[in-house]
PDB file of C-alpha atoms in Angstrom:
ATOM      1  CA  HIS A   1      -8.756 -16.531   0.310  1.00 41.00           C
ATOM      2  CA  LEU A   2      -5.865 -15.098   2.226  1.00 41.00           C
ATOM      3  CA  LYS A   3      -5.917 -12.148   4.553  1.00 39.00           C
ATOM      4  CA  LEU A   4      -2.857 -10.016   4.021  1.00 42.00           C
ATOM      5  CA  ILE A   5      -1.544  -8.562   7.201  1.00 40.00           C
ATOM      6  CA  LEU A   6      -0.591  -5.206   5.788  1.00 43.00           C
ATOM      7  CA  LEU A   7       1.495  -3.194   8.166  1.00 42.00           C
ATOM      8  CA  PRO A   8       0.653   0.501   8.011  1.00 48.00           C
ATOM      9  CA  ALA A   9       3.701   1.092   5.804  1.00 50.00           C
ATOM     10  CA  GLU A  10       2.701  -1.659   3.338  1.00 51.00           C
ATOM     11  CA  LYS A  11      -0.922  -0.508   3.164  1.00 53.00           C
ATOM     12  CA  ARG A  12       0.318   3.040   2.656  1.00 54.00           C
ATOM     13  CA  LEU A  13       2.664   1.744  -0.075  1.00 56.00           C
ATOM     14  CA  LEU A  14      -0.207   0.051  -1.922  1.00 59.00           C
ATOM     15  CA  ASN A  15      -2.560   3.006  -1.529  1.00 59.00           C
ATOM     16  CA  GLU A  16       0.088   5.582  -2.452  1.00 57.00           C
ATOM     17  CA  TYR A  17       1.100   3.584  -5.496  1.00 55.00           C
ATOM     18  CA  LEU A  18      -2.470   3.243  -6.688  1.00 56.00           C
ATOM     19  CA  SER A  19      -3.385   6.885  -6.059  1.00 57.00           C
ATOM     20  CA  ARG A  20      -0.255   8.642  -7.346  1.00 51.00           C
ATOM     21  CA  GLY A  21      -0.690  10.885 -10.351  1.00 39.00           C
ATOM     22  CA  GLY A  22      -3.956  12.260 -11.562  1.00 27.00           C
ATOM     23  CA  GLY A  23      -4.148  12.266 -15.343  1.00 24.00           C
ATOM     24  CA  VAL A  24      -6.779  10.049 -16.903  1.00 25.00           C
ATOM     25  CA  GLN A  25      -7.322   8.928 -20.480  1.00 27.00           C
ATOM     26  CA  ALA A  26     -10.544   7.295 -21.582  1.00 28.00           C
ATOM     27  CA  ALA A  27     -10.643   4.805 -24.428  1.00 30.00           C
ATOM     28  CA  GLY A  28     -12.358   1.636 -25.539  1.00 32.00           C
ATOM     29  CA  ASP A  29     -15.219   0.762 -27.823  1.00 30.00           C
ATOM     30  CA  ASP A  30     -16.981  -1.781 -25.623  1.00 29.00           C
ATOM     31  CA  GLY A  31     -18.931   0.696 -23.501  1.00 25.00           C
ATOM     32  CA  LEU A  32     -16.407   0.448 -20.680  1.00 25.00           C
ATOM     33  CA  GLU A  33     -14.189   3.327 -19.904  1.00 25.00           C
ATOM     34  CA  PHE A  34     -10.556   2.255 -19.748  1.00 23.00           C
ATOM     35  CA  LEU A  35      -8.651   4.482 -17.391  1.00 26.00           C
ATOM     36  CA  HIS A  36      -4.919   4.879 -17.591  1.00 28.00           C
ATOM     37  CA  VAL A  37      -3.910   6.585 -14.390  1.00 27.00           C
ATOM     38  CA  VAL A  38      -0.596   8.374 -14.569  1.00 25.00           C
ATOM     39  CA  SER A  39       0.519   6.333 -11.545  1.00 39.00           C
ATOM     40  CA  ASN A  40       0.607   3.509 -14.101  1.00 46.00           C
ATOM     41  CA  ALA A  41      -2.044   1.330 -12.516  1.00 49.00           C
ATOM     42  CA  THR A  42      -4.695   0.733 -15.143  1.00 54.00           C
ATOM     43  CA  ALA A  43      -8.379   0.361 -14.388  1.00 52.00           C
ATOM     44  CA  ARG A  44     -11.542  -0.812 -16.054  1.00 55.00           C
ATOM     45  CA  ALA A  45     -14.348   1.403 -14.862  1.00 53.00           C
ATOM     46  CA  THR A  46     -17.745   0.112 -13.919  1.00 54.00           C
ATOM     47  CA  LYS A  47     -20.946   0.431 -15.881  1.00 65.00           C
ATOM     48  CA  GLY A  48     -23.021   2.594 -13.583  1.00 66.00           C
ATOM     49  CA  GLU A  49     -22.253   3.023  -9.917  1.00 71.00           C
ATOM     50  CA  ARG A  50     -18.969   1.753  -8.485  1.00 66.00           C
ATOM     51  CA  TRP A  51     -19.462  -0.458  -5.439  1.00 83.00           C
ATOM     52  CA  ALA A  52     -15.991  -1.930  -5.059  1.00 84.00           C
ATOM     53  CA  VAL A  53     -12.445  -1.662  -6.375  1.00 84.00           C
ATOM     54  CA  VAL A  54     -10.089  -4.603  -6.757  1.00 87.00           C
ATOM     55  CA  ASN A  55      -6.428  -4.584  -7.733  1.00 86.00           C
ATOM     56  CA  ILE A  56      -5.492  -7.524  -9.942  1.00 90.00           C
ATOM     57  CA  PHE A  57      -1.921  -8.579 -10.570  1.00 92.00           C
ATOM     58  CA  THR A  58      -2.078  -9.902 -14.131  1.00 93.00           C
ATOM     59  CA  ASP A  59       0.075 -11.514 -16.814  1.00 96.00           C
ATOM     60  CA  VAL A  60      -0.902 -11.239 -20.485  1.00 95.00           C
ATOM     61  CA  ASP A  61       0.087 -14.877 -21.111  1.00 96.00           C
ATOM     62  CA  CYS A  62      -1.824 -16.335 -18.145  1.00 96.00           C
ATOM     63  CA  GLY A  63      -4.857 -18.408 -19.173  1.00 96.00           C
ATOM     64  CA  TYR A  64      -6.996 -17.472 -16.185  1.00 97.00           C
ATOM     65  CA  CYS A  65      -6.007 -13.795 -16.528  1.00 95.00           C
ATOM     66  CA  ARG A  66      -7.275 -13.986 -20.100  1.00 96.00           C
ATOM     67  CA  LYS A  67     -10.513 -15.615 -18.939  1.00 96.00           C
ATOM     68  CA  LEU A  68     -11.049 -12.858 -16.362  1.00 94.00           C
ATOM     69  CA  HIS A  69     -10.288 -10.158 -18.938  1.00 92.00           C
ATOM     70  CA  ASN A  70     -12.727 -11.668 -21.433  1.00 91.00           C
ATOM     71  CA  GLU A  71     -15.426 -11.473 -18.745  1.00 90.00           C
ATOM     72  CA  ILE A  72     -14.558  -7.927 -17.627  1.00 87.00           C
ATOM     73  CA  ASP A  73     -18.020  -6.649 -18.576  1.00 87.00           C
ATOM     74  CA  GLN A  74     -19.553  -8.957 -15.948  1.00 90.00           C
ATOM     75  CA  TYR A  75     -17.431  -7.388 -13.202  1.00 89.00           C
ATOM     76  CA  ALA A  76     -18.307  -3.897 -14.431  1.00 87.00           C
ATOM     77  CA  GLU A  77     -22.026  -4.668 -14.498  1.00 88.00           C
ATOM     78  CA  LEU A  78     -21.806  -5.655 -10.820  1.00 90.00           C
ATOM     79  CA  GLY A  79     -20.119  -2.354  -9.945  1.00 88.00           C
ATOM     80  CA  ILE A  80     -16.626  -3.806  -9.497  1.00 88.00           C
ATOM     81  CA  GLU A  81     -13.833  -1.617 -10.826  1.00 84.00           C
ATOM     82  CA  VAL A  82     -10.786  -3.643 -11.844  1.00 85.00           C
ATOM     83  CA  ARG A  83      -7.313  -2.119 -11.588  1.00 83.00           C
ATOM     84  CA  TYR A  84      -4.622  -4.083 -13.402  1.00 87.00           C
ATOM     85  CA  LEU A  85      -1.067  -4.281 -12.123  1.00 87.00           C
ATOM     86  CA  ALA A  86       1.647  -5.974 -14.200  1.00 91.00           C
ATOM     87  CA  TYR A  87       3.040  -9.230 -12.847  1.00 95.00           C
ATOM     88  CA  PRO A  88       4.939 -11.144 -15.547  1.00 97.00           C
ATOM     89  CA  ARG A  89       5.233 -14.633 -14.034  1.00 96.00           C
ATOM     90  CA  GLU A  90       8.338 -15.530 -16.051  1.00 96.00           C
ATOM     91  CA  GLY A  91      10.230 -12.551 -14.633  1.00 96.00           C
ATOM     92  CA  LEU A  92      11.273  -9.104 -15.707  1.00 96.00           C
ATOM     93  CA  GLU A  93      13.619 -10.256 -18.481  1.00 96.00           C
ATOM     94  CA  SER A  94      10.957 -12.373 -20.202  1.00 97.00           C
ATOM     95  CA  GLU A  95       9.149 -11.788 -23.487  1.00 95.00           C
ATOM     96  CA  THR A  96       5.949 -11.455 -21.444  1.00 96.00           C
ATOM     97  CA  ALA A  97       7.456  -8.575 -19.452  1.00 96.00           C
ATOM     98  CA  SER A  98       8.449  -6.882 -22.712  1.00 96.00           C
ATOM     99  CA  THR A  99       4.893  -7.271 -24.036  1.00 95.00           C
ATOM    100  CA  MET A 100       3.470  -5.892 -20.797  1.00 93.00           C
ATOM    101  CA  ARG A 101       5.770  -2.848 -21.027  1.00 94.00           C
ATOM    102  CA  SER A 102       4.423  -2.274 -24.531  1.00 94.00           C
ATOM    103  CA  VAL A 103       0.837  -2.477 -23.231  1.00 91.00           C
ATOM    104  CA  TRP A 104       1.422   0.154 -20.548  1.00 88.00           C
ATOM    105  CA  CYS A 105       3.383   2.374 -22.966  1.00 89.00           C
ATOM    106  CA  SER A 106       0.832   2.119 -25.774  1.00 88.00           C
ATOM    107  CA  SER A 107      -1.059   5.182 -26.956  1.00 86.00           C
ATOM    108  CA  ASP A 108      -4.186   2.992 -26.587  1.00 83.00           C
ATOM    109  CA  PRO A 109      -3.576   0.728 -23.566  1.00 83.00           C
ATOM    110  CA  ALA A 110      -7.152  -0.622 -23.579  1.00 78.00           C
ATOM    111  CA  SER A 111      -6.795  -2.079 -27.051  1.00 84.00           C
ATOM    112  CA  ALA A 112      -3.209  -3.154 -26.432  1.00 89.00           C
ATOM    113  CA  MET A 113      -4.208  -5.084 -23.289  1.00 89.00           C
ATOM    114  CA  THR A 114      -7.061  -6.833 -25.074  1.00 90.00           C
ATOM    115  CA  ARG A 115      -4.911  -7.677 -28.103  1.00 93.00           C
ATOM    116  CA  ALA A 116      -2.075  -8.967 -25.903  1.00 94.00           C
ATOM    117  CA  LYS A 117      -4.447 -11.129 -23.870  1.00 93.00           C
ATOM    118  CA  ASN A 118      -5.875 -12.509 -27.140  1.00 94.00           C
ATOM    119  CA  SER A 119      -2.360 -13.502 -28.320  1.00 94.00           C
ATOM    120  CA  GLN A 120      -2.335 -10.798 -30.987  1.00 95.00           C
ATOM    121  CA  ARG A 121       0.791  -8.826 -31.770  1.00 91.00           C
ATOM    122  CA  ILE A 122       1.129  -5.316 -30.433  1.00 92.00           C
ATOM    123  CA  ALA A 123       3.695  -2.690 -31.336  1.00 91.00           C
ATOM    124  CA  GLN A 124       6.833  -2.845 -29.199  1.00 92.00           C
ATOM    125  CA  ARG A 125       7.102   0.335 -27.173  1.00 91.00           C
ATOM    126  CA  ASP A 126       9.260   1.737 -24.413  1.00 87.00           C
ATOM    127  CA  CYS A 127       8.436   4.748 -22.302  1.00 85.00           C
ATOM    128  CA  PRO A 128      10.016   6.579 -19.371  1.00 84.00           C
ATOM    129  CA  THR A 129       6.989   5.809 -17.187  1.00 76.00           C
ATOM    130  CA  ASP A 130       7.155   2.032 -17.740  1.00 78.00           C
ATOM    131  CA  PRO A 131       5.667   0.604 -14.516  1.00 84.00           C
ATOM    132  CA  VAL A 132       6.271  -3.120 -14.943  1.00 88.00           C
ATOM    133  CA  ASP A 133       9.347  -3.426 -12.685  1.00 88.00           C
ATOM    134  CA  GLU A 134       7.745  -1.343  -9.942  1.00 84.00           C
ATOM    135  CA  GLN A 135       4.433  -3.218 -10.079  1.00 85.00           C
ATOM    136  CA  PHE A 136       6.199  -6.599 -10.099  1.00 90.00           C
ATOM    137  CA  ALA A 137       8.248  -5.575  -7.036  1.00 85.00           C
ATOM    138  CA  LEU A 138       5.077  -4.423  -5.269  1.00 82.00           C
ATOM    139  CA  GLY A 139       3.438  -7.776  -6.002  1.00 86.00           C
ATOM    140  CA  ARG A 140       6.433  -9.650  -4.609  1.00 87.00           C
ATOM    141  CA  ARG A 141       6.377  -7.509  -1.460  1.00 80.00           C
ATOM    142  CA  LEU A 142       2.660  -8.228  -0.986  1.00 80.00           C
ATOM    143  CA  GLY A 143       3.218 -11.976  -1.407  1.00 84.00           C
ATOM    144  CA  VAL A 144       1.847 -12.477  -4.917  1.00 90.00           C
ATOM    145  CA  SER A 145       3.062 -15.828  -6.219  1.00 90.00           C
ATOM    146  CA  GLY A 146       0.840 -16.321  -9.284  1.00 94.00           C
ATOM    147  CA  THR A 147      -1.733 -14.670 -11.480  1.00 97.00           C
ATOM    148  CA  PRO A 148      -4.360 -13.524 -11.373  1.00 96.00           C
ATOM    149  CA  SER A 149      -4.073 -12.350  -7.779  1.00 94.00           C
ATOM    150  CA  ILE A 150      -6.898 -10.136  -6.620  1.00 92.00           C
ATOM    151  CA  VAL A 151      -6.133  -7.745  -3.769  1.00 86.00           C
ATOM    152  CA  THR A 152      -8.829  -5.622  -2.158  1.00 82.00           C
ATOM    153  CA  ASP A 153      -8.237  -2.237  -0.572  1.00 72.00           C
ATOM    154  CA  ALA A 154      -9.027  -3.905   2.771  1.00 75.00           C
ATOM    155  CA  GLY A 155      -6.065  -6.252   2.330  1.00 75.00           C
ATOM    156  CA  ASP A 156      -7.864  -9.456   1.340  1.00 82.00           C
ATOM    157  CA  MET A 157      -6.120 -11.504  -1.336  1.00 86.00           C
ATOM    158  CA  PHE A 158      -7.927 -13.964  -3.566  1.00 90.00           C
ATOM    159  CA  PRO A 159      -5.329 -15.937  -5.516  1.00 92.00           C
ATOM    160  CA  GLY A 160      -6.509 -17.248  -8.860  1.00 95.00           C
ATOM    161  CA  TYR A 161      -9.510 -16.637 -11.057  1.00 96.00           C
ATOM    162  CA  VAL A 162     -12.735 -15.707  -9.263  1.00 96.00           C
ATOM    163  CA  PRO A 163     -15.928 -15.394 -11.364  1.00 96.00           C
ATOM    164  CA  ALA A 164     -17.669 -12.010 -11.117  1.00 94.00           C
ATOM    165  CA  GLN A 165     -20.679 -13.248  -9.104  1.00 94.00           C
ATOM    166  CA  GLN A 166     -18.444 -15.032  -6.571  1.00 95.00           C
ATOM    167  CA  LEU A 167     -16.166 -12.016  -6.244  1.00 95.00           C
ATOM    168  CA  ALA A 168     -19.168  -9.761  -5.626  1.00 93.00           C
ATOM    169  CA  GLN A 169     -20.290 -12.105  -2.858  1.00 93.00           C
ATOM    170  CA  ARG A 170     -16.816 -12.219  -1.313  1.00 91.00           C
ATOM    171  CA  LEU A 171     -16.763  -8.422  -1.374  1.00 91.00           C
ATOM    172  CA  GLY A 172     -20.119  -8.318   0.411  1.00 89.00           C
ATOM    173  CA  LEU A 173     -21.967  -6.703  -2.464  1.00 88.00           C
ATOM    174  CA  SER A 174     -25.705  -7.310  -2.577  1.00 75.00           C
ATOM    175  CA  LEU A 175     -26.675  -8.669  -5.966  1.00 66.00           C
TER     176      LEU A 175
END
């Protein structure tokens, strides 16, 4: 894992970005609450008590991002809240970026994210609050070079897929 040396301004940038807004929508039929924060970071809430929050730069066409998403219940059961941030690896002009904009602009982002990560078509949508460019730029500034990239609030970065049990251990959670 890498330790990001976040200068106060960069840490403030990450925290401000993730905490901006305040509206929340709940959705999902899998027992998890999918939160769409108006700041445009999306989160999968935990089942039960929240012990940790991680911010994951994701790409809907990334194989390991799909693996992590398909195991999201395991993270939730361990009390790890996952916040997704868009990071289309092929760039902002790619088809992946367009799909990710549609996910964030969907009236049901939880279903749209799952469908997109399962290679299913989703309705093309645009919205004035499309966060993909801003989230991609934030990832670049923080040194993200691939997906998934897991960033903790403490500034630790774990590049690549990390199984739920291993992530819990890295976060110092007692299992």
